[in-house]
Structures are given as C-alpha cells and as structure tokens.
Short mmCIF file of C-alpha atoms and ligand atoms in Angstrom, two decimals:
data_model
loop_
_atom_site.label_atom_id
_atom_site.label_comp_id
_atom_site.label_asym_id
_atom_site.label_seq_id
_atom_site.Cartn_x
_atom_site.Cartn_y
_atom_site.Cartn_z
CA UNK A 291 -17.79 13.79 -20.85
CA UNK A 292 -16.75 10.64 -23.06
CA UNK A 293 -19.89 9.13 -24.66
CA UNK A 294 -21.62 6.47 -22.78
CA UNK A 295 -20.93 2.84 -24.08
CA UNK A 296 -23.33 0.39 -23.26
CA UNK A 297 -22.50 -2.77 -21.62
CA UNK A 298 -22.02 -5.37 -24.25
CA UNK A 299 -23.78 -8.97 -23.41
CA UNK A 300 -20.44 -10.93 -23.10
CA UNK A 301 -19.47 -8.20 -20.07
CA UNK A 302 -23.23 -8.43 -18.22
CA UNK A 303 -23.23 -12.37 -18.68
CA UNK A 304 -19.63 -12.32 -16.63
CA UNK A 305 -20.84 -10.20 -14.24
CA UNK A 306 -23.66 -12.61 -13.67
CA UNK A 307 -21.32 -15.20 -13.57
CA UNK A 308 -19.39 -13.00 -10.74
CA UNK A 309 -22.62 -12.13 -9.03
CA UNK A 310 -23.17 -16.19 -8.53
CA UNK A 311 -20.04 -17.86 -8.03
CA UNK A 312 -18.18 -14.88 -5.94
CA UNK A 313 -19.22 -13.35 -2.08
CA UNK A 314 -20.67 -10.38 -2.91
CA UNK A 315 -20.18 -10.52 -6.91
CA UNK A 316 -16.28 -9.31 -5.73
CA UNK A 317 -12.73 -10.70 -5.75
CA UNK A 318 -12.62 -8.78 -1.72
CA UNK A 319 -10.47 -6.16 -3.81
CA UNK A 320 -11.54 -3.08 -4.93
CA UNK A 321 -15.26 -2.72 -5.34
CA UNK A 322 -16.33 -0.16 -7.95
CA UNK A 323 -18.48 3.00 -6.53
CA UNK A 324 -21.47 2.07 -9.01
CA UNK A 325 -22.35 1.40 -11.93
CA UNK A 326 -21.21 0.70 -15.03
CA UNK A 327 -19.84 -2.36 -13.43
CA UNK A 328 -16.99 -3.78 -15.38
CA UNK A 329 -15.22 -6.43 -16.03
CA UNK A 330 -11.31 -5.69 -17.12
CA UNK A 331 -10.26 -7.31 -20.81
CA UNK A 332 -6.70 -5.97 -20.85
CA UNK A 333 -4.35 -3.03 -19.69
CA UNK A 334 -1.69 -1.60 -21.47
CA UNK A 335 0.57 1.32 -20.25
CA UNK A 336 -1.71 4.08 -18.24
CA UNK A 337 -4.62 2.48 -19.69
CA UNK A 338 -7.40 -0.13 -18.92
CA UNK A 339 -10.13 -1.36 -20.88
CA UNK A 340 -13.13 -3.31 -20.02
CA UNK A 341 -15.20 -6.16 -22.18
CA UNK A 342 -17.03 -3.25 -23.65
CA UNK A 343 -14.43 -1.60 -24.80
CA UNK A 344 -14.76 1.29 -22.43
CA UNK A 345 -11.12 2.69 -21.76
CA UNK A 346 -9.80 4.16 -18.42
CA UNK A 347 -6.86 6.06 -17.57
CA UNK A 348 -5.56 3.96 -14.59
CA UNK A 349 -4.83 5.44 -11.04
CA UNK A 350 -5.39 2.24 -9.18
CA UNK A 351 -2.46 0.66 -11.26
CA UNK A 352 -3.56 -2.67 -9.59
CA UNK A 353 -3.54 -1.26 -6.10
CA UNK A 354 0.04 -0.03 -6.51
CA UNK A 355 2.81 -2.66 -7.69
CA UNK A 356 2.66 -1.07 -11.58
CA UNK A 357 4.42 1.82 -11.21
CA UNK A 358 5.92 1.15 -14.85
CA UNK A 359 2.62 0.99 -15.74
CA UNK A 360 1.03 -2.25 -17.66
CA UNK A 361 2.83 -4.64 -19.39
CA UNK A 362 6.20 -2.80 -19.23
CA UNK A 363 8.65 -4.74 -22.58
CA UNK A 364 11.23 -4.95 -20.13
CA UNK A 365 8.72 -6.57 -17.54
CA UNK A 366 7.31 -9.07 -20.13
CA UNK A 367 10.61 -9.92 -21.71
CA UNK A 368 11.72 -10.70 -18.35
CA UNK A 369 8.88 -12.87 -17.72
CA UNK A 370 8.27 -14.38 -20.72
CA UNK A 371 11.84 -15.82 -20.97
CA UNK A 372 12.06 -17.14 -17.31
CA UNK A 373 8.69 -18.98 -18.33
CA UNK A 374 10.05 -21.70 -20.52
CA UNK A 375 12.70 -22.45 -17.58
CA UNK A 376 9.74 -23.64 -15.18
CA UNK A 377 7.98 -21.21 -13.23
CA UNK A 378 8.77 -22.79 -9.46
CA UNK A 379 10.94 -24.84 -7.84
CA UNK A 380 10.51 -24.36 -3.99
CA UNK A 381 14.39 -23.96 -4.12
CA UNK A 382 17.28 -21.33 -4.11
CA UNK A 383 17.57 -19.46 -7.88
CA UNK A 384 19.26 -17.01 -9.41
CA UNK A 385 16.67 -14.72 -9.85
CA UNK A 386 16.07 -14.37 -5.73
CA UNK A 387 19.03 -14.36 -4.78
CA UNK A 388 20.05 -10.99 -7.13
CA UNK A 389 16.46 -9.68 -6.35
CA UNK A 390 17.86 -10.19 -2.20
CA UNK A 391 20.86 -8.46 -3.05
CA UNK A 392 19.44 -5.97 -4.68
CA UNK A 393 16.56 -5.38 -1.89
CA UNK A 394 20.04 -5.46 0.72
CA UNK A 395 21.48 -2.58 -1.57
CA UNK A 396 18.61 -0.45 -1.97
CA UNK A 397 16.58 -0.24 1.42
CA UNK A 398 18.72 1.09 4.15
CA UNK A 399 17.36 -0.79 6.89
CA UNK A 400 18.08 -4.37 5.13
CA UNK A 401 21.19 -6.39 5.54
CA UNK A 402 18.68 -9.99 4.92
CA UNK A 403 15.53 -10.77 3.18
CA UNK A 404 13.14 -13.06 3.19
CA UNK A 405 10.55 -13.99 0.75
CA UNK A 406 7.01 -14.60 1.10
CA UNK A 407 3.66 -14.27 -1.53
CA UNK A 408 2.04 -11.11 -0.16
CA UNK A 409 2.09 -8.12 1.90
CA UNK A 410 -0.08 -9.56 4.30
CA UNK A 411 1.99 -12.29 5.15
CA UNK A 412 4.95 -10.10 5.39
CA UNK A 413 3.40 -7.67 8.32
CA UNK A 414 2.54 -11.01 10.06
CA UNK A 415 6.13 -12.68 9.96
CA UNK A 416 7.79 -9.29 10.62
CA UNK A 417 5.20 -8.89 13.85
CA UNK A 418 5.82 -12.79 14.85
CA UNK A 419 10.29 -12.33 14.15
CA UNK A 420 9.72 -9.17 16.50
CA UNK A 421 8.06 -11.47 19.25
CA UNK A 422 10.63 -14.14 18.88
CA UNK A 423 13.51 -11.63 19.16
CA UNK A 424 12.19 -9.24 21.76
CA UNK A 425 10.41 -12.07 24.03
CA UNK A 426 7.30 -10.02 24.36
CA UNK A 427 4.21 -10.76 22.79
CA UNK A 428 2.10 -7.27 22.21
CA UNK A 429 2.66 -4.70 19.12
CA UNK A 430 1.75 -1.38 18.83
CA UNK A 431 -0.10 -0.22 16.31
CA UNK A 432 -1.79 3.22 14.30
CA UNK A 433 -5.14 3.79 14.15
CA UNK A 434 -5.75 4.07 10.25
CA UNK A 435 -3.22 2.15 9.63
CA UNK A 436 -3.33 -0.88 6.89
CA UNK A 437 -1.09 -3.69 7.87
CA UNK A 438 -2.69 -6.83 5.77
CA UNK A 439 -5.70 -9.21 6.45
CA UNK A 440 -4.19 -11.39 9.15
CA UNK A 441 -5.56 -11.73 12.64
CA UNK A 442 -3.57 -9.18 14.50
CA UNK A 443 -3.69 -6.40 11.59
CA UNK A 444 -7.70 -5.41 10.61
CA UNK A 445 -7.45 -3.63 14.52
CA UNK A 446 -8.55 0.09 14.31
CA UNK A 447 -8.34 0.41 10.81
CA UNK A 448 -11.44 1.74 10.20
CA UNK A 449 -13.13 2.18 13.82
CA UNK A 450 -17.09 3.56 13.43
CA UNK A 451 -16.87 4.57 17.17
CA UNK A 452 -12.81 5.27 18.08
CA UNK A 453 -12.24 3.99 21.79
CA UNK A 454 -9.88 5.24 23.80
CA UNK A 455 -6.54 4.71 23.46
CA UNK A 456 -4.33 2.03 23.39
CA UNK A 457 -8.11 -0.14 23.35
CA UNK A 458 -8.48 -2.11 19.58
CA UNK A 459 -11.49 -2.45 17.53
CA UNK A 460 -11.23 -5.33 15.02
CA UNK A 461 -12.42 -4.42 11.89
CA UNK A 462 -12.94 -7.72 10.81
CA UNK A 463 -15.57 -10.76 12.56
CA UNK A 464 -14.00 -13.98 12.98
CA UNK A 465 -10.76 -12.24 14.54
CA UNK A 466 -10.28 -14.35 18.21
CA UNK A 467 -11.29 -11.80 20.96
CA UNK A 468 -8.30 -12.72 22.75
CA UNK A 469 -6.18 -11.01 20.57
CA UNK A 470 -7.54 -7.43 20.75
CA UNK A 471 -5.63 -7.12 24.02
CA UNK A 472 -2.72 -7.91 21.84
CA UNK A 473 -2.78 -5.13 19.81
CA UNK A 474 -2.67 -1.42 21.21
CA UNK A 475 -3.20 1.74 19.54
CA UNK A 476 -1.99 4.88 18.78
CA UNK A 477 -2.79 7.75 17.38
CA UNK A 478 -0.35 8.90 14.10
CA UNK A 479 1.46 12.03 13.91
CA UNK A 480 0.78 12.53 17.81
CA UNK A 481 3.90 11.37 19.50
CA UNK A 482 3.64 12.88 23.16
CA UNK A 483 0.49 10.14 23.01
CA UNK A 484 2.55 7.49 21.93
CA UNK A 485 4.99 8.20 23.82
CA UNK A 486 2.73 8.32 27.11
CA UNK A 487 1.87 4.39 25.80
CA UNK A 488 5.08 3.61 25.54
CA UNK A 489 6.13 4.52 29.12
CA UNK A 490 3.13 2.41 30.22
CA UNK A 491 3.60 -0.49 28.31
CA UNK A 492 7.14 -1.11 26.54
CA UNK A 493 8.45 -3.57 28.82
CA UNK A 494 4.83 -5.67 27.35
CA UNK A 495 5.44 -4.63 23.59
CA UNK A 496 7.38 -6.74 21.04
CA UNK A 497 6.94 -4.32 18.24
CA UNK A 498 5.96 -0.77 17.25
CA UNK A 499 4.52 -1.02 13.66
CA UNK A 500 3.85 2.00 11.29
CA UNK A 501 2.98 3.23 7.76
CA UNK A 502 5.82 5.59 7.48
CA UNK A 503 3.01 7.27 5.04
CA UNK A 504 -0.46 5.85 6.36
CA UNK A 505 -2.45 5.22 3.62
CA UNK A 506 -1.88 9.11 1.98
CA UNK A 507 -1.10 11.39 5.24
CA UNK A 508 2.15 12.10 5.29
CA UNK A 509 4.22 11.73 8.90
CA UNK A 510 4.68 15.27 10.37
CA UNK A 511 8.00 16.28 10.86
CA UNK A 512 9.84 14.75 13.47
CA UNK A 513 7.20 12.17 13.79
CA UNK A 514 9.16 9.18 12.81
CA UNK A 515 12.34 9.95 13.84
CA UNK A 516 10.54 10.55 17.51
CA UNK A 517 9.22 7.16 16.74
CA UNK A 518 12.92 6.13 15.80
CA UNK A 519 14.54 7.80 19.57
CA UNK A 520 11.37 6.38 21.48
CA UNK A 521 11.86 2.55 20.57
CA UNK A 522 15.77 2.74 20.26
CA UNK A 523 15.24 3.89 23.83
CA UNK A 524 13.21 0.94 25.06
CA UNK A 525 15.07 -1.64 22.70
CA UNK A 526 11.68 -2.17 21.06
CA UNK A 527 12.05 -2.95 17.11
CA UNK A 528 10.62 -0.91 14.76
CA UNK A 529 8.86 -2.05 11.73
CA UNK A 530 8.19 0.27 8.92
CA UNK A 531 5.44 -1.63 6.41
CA UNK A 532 6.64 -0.34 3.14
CA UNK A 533 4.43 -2.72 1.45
CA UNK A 534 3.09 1.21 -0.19
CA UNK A 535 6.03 3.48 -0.26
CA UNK A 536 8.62 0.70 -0.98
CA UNK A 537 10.37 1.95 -4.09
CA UNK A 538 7.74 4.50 -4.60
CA UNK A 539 8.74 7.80 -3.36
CA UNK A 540 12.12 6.97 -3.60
CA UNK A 541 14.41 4.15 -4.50
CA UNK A 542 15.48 2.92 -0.66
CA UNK A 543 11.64 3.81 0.25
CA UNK A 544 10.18 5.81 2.90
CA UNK A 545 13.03 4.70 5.07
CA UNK A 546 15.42 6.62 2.35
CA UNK A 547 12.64 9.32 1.71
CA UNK A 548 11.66 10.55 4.76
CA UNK A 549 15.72 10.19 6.54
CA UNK A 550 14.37 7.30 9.19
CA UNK A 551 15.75 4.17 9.41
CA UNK A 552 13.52 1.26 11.16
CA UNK A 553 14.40 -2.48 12.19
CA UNK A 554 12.86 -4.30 10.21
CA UNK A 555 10.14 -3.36 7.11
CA UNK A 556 7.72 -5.29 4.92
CA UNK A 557 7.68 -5.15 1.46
CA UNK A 558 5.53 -5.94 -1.31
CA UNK A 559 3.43 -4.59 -4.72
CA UNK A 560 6.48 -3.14 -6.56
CA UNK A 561 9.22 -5.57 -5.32
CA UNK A 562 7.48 -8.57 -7.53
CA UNK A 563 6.52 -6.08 -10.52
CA UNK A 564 2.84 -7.45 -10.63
CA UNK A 565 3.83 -11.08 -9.25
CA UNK A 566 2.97 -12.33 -5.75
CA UNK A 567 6.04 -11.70 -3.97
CA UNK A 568 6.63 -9.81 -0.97
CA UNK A 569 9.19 -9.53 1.96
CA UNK A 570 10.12 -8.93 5.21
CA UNK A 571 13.28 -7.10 5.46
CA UNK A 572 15.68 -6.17 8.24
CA UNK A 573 18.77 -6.07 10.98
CA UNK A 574 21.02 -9.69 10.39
CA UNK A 575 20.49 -9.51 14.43
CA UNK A 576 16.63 -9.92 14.15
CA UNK A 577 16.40 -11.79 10.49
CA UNK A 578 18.98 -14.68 12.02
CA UNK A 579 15.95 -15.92 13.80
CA UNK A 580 14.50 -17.06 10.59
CA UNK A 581 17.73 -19.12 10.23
CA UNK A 582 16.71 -22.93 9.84
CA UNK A 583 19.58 -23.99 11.67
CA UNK A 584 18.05 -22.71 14.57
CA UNK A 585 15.53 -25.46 14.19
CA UNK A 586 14.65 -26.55 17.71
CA UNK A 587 15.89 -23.71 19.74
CA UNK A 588 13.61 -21.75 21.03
CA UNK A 589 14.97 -18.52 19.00
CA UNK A 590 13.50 -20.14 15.83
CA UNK A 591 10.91 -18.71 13.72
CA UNK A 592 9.29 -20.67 11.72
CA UNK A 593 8.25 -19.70 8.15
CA UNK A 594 8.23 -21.13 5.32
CA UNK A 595 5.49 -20.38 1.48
CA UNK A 596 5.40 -23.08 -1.45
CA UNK A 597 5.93 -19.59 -3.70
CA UNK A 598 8.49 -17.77 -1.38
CA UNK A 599 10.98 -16.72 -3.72
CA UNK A 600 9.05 -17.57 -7.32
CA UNK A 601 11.34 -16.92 -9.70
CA UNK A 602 9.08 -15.47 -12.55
CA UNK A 603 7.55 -12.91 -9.84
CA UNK A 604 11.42 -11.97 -9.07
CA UNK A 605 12.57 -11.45 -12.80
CA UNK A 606 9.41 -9.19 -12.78
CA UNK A 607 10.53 -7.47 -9.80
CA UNK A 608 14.13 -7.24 -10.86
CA UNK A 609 12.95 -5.82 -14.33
CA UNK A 610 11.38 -3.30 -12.46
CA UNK A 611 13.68 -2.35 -10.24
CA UNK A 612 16.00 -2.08 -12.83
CA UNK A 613 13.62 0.58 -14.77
CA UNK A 614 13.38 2.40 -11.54
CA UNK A 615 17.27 2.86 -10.85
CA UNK A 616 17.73 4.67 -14.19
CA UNK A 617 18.37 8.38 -13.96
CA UNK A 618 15.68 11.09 -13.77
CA UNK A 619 13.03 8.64 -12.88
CA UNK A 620 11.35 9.96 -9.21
CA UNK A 621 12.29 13.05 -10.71
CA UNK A 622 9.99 12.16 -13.72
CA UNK A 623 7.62 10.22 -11.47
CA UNK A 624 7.53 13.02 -9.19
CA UNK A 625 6.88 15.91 -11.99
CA UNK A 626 3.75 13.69 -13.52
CA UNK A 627 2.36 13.16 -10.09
CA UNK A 628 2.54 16.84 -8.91
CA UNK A 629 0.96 18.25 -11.92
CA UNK A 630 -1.90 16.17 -11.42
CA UNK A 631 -2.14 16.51 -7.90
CA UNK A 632 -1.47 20.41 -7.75
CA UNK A 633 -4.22 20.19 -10.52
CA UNK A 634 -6.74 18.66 -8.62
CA UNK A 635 -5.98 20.84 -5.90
CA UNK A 636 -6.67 23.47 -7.98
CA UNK A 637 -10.05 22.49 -8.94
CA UNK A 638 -10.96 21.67 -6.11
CA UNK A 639 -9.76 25.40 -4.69
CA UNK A 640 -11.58 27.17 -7.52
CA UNK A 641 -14.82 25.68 -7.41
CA UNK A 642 -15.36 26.52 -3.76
CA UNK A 643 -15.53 22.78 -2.47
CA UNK A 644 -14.57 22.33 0.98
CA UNK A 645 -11.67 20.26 0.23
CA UNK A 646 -8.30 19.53 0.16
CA UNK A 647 -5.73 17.36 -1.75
CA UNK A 648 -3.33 15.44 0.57
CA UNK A 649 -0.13 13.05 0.11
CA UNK A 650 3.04 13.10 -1.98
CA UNK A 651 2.74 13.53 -5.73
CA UNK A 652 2.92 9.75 -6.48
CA UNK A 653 0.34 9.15 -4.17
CA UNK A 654 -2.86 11.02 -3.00
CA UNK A 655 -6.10 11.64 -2.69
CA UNK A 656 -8.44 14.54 -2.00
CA UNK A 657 -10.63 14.90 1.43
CA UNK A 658 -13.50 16.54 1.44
CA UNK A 659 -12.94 18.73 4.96
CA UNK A 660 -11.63 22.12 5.54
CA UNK A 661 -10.00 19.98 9.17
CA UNK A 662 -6.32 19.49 8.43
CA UNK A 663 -5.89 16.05 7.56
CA UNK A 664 -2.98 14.21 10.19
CA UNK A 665 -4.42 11.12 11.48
CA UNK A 666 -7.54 8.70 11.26
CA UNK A 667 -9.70 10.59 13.36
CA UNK A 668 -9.21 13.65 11.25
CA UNK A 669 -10.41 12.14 8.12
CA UNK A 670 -13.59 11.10 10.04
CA UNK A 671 -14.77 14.69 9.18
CA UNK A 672 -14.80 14.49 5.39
CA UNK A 673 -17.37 14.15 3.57
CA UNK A 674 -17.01 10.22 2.44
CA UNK A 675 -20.42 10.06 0.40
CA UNK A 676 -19.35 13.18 -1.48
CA UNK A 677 -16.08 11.49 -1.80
CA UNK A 678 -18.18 8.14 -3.34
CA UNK A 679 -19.85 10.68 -5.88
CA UNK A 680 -16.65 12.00 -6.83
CA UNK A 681 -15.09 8.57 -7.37
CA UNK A 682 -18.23 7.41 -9.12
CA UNK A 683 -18.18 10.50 -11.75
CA UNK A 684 -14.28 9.96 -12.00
CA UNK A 685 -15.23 6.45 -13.60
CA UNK A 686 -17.97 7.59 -15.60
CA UNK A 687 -15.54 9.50 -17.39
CA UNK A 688 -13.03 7.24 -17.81
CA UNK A 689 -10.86 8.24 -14.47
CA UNK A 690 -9.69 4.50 -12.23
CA UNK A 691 -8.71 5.56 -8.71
CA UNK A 692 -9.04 3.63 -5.83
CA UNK A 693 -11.93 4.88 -2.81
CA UNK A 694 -8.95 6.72 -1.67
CA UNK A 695 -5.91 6.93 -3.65
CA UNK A 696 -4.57 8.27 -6.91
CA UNK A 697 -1.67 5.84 -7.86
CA UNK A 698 0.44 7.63 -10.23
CA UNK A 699 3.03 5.65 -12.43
CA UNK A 700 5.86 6.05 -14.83
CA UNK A 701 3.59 5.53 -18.04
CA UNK A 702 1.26 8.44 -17.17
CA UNK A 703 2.27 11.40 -19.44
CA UNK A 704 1.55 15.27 -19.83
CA UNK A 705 -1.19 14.50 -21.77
CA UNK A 706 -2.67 11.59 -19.91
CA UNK A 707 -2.65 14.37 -16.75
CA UNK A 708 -4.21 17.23 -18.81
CA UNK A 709 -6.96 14.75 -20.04
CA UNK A 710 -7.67 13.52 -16.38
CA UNK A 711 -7.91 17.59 -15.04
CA UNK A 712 -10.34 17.53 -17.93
CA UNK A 713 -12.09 14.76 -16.42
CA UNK A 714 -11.51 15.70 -13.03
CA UNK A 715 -13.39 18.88 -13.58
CA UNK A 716 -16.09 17.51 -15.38
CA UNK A 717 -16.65 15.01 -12.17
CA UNK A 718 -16.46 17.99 -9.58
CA UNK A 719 -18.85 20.14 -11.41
CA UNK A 720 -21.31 17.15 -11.41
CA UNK A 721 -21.19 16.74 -8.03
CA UNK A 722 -24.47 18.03 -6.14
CA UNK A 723 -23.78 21.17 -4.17
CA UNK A 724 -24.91 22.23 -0.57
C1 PLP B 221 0.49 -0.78 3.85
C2 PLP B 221 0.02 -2.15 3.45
N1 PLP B 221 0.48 -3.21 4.14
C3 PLP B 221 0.12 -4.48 3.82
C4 PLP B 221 -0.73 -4.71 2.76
C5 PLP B 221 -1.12 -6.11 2.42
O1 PLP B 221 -0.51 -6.50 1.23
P1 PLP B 221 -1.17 -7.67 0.34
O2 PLP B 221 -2.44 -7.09 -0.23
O3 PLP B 221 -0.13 -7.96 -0.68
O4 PLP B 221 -1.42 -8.81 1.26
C6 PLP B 221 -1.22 -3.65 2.01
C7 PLP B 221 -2.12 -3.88 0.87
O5 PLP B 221 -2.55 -2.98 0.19
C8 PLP B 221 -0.85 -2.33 2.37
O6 PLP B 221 -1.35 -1.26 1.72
#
C-alpha cells in the first residue's frame, strides 16, 4: 500500500468550504466511499491528483466521456484554438455541423442529429419526439436502468422494495405522482415478460427505452434484437440511450456492437470530449418533427438549449472522435480493459470471495454474489457494503472507480493495469472476511 499523505490545510479548508456552501458537501455527482475526502487539483492522462498531492489512477475518467484520457494534445489543441474565435454563438457553425455529419456516419441508426447540453436532456427529448410521432403518451422502461435526472427517468432505478411489473417506483421526491402511471417497467434480459407488457399495453406506449448495456450487464443474446422484432411489430420506436456505450465499445456504439439497430438513441459523455454536449439521434421520419418549420402544427416538437451545438464542446468531440477512428484503437482499448478485468476476476477467483466480475472489458465492475448477474433484481443479492469496502480500499490505494464501474480509457497502459492488480489485491485482502 502507497504511504498515507495527510490532508494538507488548503484541501480540508475547501472541503469546509464544500461542506457549507454545497447540499450535502457534494456537486450530486459521485460521492467518495469515505475518507480521505478530496478535492481534485488536476488530471493528466490515466491520472488524477488531489490538493494534497495524493495521485490516483483514474477509472471514473469523469463518469465516462474521457476515454482518451485527460487532457488529450489533440483535445486541447482543438479547444484551445476554437477559444479565441468566441466560445458561443446560439447559431449554426462549422464545428456542429461536421460533428452532425460525423455522428450521421458513424451510428447506424442516425440519418439527423440534434444537439442539446447533457444526457439527461437527450433521454427526455428523445422520450417527448417519440410521443409527438407515435401519438401516445406512455414509455416503457428497464428496471435498473439509468436514463438521466428528468421527471419521467429516476422510475425503478434503484427500487428498495421491486413492485410488480409494469408498476414504477420513483427514485427521486418531488417527481409529480401523476407521472408514475406514465412510465411502465420491465424487467432486462427477460423478453417473454416484456413481451407479455407489450401485448397488454402497446397500443398506450409511445416508446420502448433501453440501455443496450444497463449500467455493466450485458444484454443476453437475442435480447435486443427480440426487443428490435417486438416494437417493429407494434410500430413502437425504439430508443437505445447510448449516452454509455456511444463510441465506447465500438465506433457506431452498441447499436454497431451488439448488431441491433434502434429508432432513435441518445448520446452524450464521449460525443463532446469532456464538454457539455449531448444528442438525440435518429430516423429523418421521427427527427423531422424537430423541424422548426413545423412551428404551429401539431407535429412540432419543441426544443431548443442556449448551448445546443457549442462549438468548443464540438471541436472537443470531433478531436476525439477523430483519435477514436484511427486503426487498432477498440482493439487497443479492448486489450487494456480485458487484462484488467480478467485480472480482477482473477483475484477475486483465487481468494475465495463470492464474486464475480461482469461487463465488457471497457466497462465493468465486480458483484459480490455467486447469483448470475442479468438484471436489477439480480444484483439485489450482492453484497453492496462489501462492495463499499472494496471501493473504499481501492481509493486508499490510489485506485478511482465509480460505486459501480471501472471506466477504462485509451491512456491506461500495461503498466498502469499491473499497478492497479497490485492495488486491487492489496484492497481485496483488506477486506474483512465471513
Ligand atoms: C445511460 C445514461 N443515460 C443518461 C445519462 C444522463 O447523462 P447526463 O449526466 O449527461 O445528464 C447518464 C449519465 O450518466 C447515463 O449513464
């Protein structure tokens, strides 16, 4: 284990700072599992440092968009030569519009684009283009899945007490009761049970929206593409949120990645290279509702962002893209993320632990249940305080991952891995045992 450095006084007297001015002492992001609390100073590659100087190999890579890692050259050259030519204009630019082509030629399911700040804000316009289109006003939705912080999204996430399905549970207060009954759920990976929904209720629905990959459980095979049959069947679009797996698995996404092709998908994190910028992408035939020159029909949806289409958060996301369409690169990302997570695996397997890694190598996480892991409900038998331990040790020797993901990028190397397994096992073996 690293040595311990103390807290310096310039890092406590922030966090005192945080503790007053900000709910909780948080930005509502990710909250650390314990102390040392930290503030960050800078990142730079793999790596983060705090005020203190402590240094951390990063897997929470900022919740996912810095899959080049920190502060990429080509990223910051990008950036810092769009800055002296103004930094928004609330108006068509060049950047956007190549960023638009480029999201048209890369993701299989898009033929338009259109901006907005966040991935939040994306799920919501692609769930409120879907009502306009279909003329229906309900969505379906998994339970465990992670669609953004609007009204219609924190439903079933993280249920205490499942209900039955299709019934909701907001996961949030402050959510208007009324809209529960417009949200029904599912259970991932099971199809005959969606399916059964869907008999019941597709005339009612507007959308079906999914994590192609929910959170880090991969769809079982056939899954989506029974998804794909089931709402092609009852002319119900399909929204993939790709806000995760966009660009991450593979270039054109889960939709390229997994051979399943939705209507329409939301995008975000890697598309604006550590910017705000997301987007909702899709079918001309759904997207044309979004058309201004609709204005005052009763087709039109409205939307419109003061930052939609920011042109130093697209220069960031074309620099990125542009790193990602050079040769050998998933197969490089791929390599880095499989050694660690076969590594983990390993550790995990050796030292007896009831546990198991799951995901794809970019992106995983370990569960602390011999249960297979396929849905929400699965992951309900895992140990999560053993899993808060783990994380907790993982930081205390220098390992960032978020309460359930490893995030790997392009900058991690051999060595960063080999150091992490070091870490790794050093945090396992410190956990208490049964
Ligand atoms: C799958 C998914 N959808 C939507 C969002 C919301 O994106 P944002 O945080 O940019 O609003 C997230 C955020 O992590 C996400 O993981």
């Amino acid at each position: 284990m690293r040595e311990p450095r103390p807290t310096l006084p310039e890092e406590a007297r922030l966090l005192e700072k945080a503790a007053r001015c900000l709910p909780g002492g948080t930005l509502g992001t990710y909250r650390l599992p314990g102390e040392p609390a930290f503030v960050v100073k800078r990142a730079q590659g793999s790596r983060l440092w705090d005020v203190s100087g402590r240094e951390y190999i990063d897997y929470l890579l900022g919740s996912g968009p810095m899959i080049l890692g920190h502060a990429h050259p080509a990223v910051v050259a990008a950036v810092s030569e769009q800055l002296s030519k103004g930094t928004t204009y609330f108006l068509l630019n060049e950047p956007v519009i190549l960023l638009a082509e480029e999201l048209c030629r890369a993701i299989p399911c898009c033929e338009q684009v259109r901006f907005t700040s966040t991935g939040s804000e994306a799920t919501f316009f692609a769930l409120r283009l879907a009502r306009a289109y279909r003329k229906r006003d309900k969505i379906l939705k998994f339970e465990g899945g992670f669609h953004g912080s609007h009204d219609y999204a924190p439903m079933s996430f993280t249920p205490r007490s499942p209900k039955a399905f299709p019934a909701a549970m907001p996961d949030s207060a402050g959510i208007p009761h009324v809209l529960e009954g417009e949200v029904l759920i599912a259970p991932f990976n099971d199809l005959p049970t969606t399916e059964a929904l869907l008999a019941v209720y597709a005339d009612q629905l507007a959308a079906v929206i999914v994590e192609p990959f929910q959170r880090v459980i991969p769809p079982q095979k056939g899954f989506l593409q029974g998804l794909r049959t089931l709402t092609a069947r009852y002319e119900i679009p399909l929204v993939f949120d790709e806000v995760v797996t966009g660009f991450r698995f593979a270039y054109g996404g889960a939709q390229e990645y997994y051979g399943v092709v939705p209507d329409l998908a939301a995008f975000g994190k890697i598309i604006g290279g550590g910017f705000p910028l997301a987007a909702v992408c899709g079918r001309e035939a759904i997207m044309r509702c979004l058309d201004q020159s609709l204005e005052g029909t009763p087709e039109y949806v409205a939307q419109t962002g003061t930052l939609n289409g920011n042109p130093v958060a697209a220069v960031a996301g074309l620099a990125t893209l542009g790193e990602l369409r050079k040769p050998g690169v998933y197969a490089r990302l791929h390599r880095t993320g499989a050694a660690l997570r076969d590594g983990l695996a390993d550790l995990v397997r050796r030292l007896g632990l009831p546990g198991q890694v799951v995901g794809e190598a970019p992106l995983f996480d370990v569960f602390f249940t011999d249960q297979p892991i396929t849905d929400y409900r699965s992951t309900l038998t895992s140990d999560r305080a053993f899993l808060k331990a783990f994380n907790h040790e993982c930081l205390k020797r220098g390992i960032l991952k978020g309460s359930q993901k490893f995030y790997v990028s392009l900058a991690h190397t051999e060595a960063d891995v080999e150091r992490s397994l070091e870490a790794l096992a050093g945090a396992l073996g410190a956990l208490p045992r049964q």
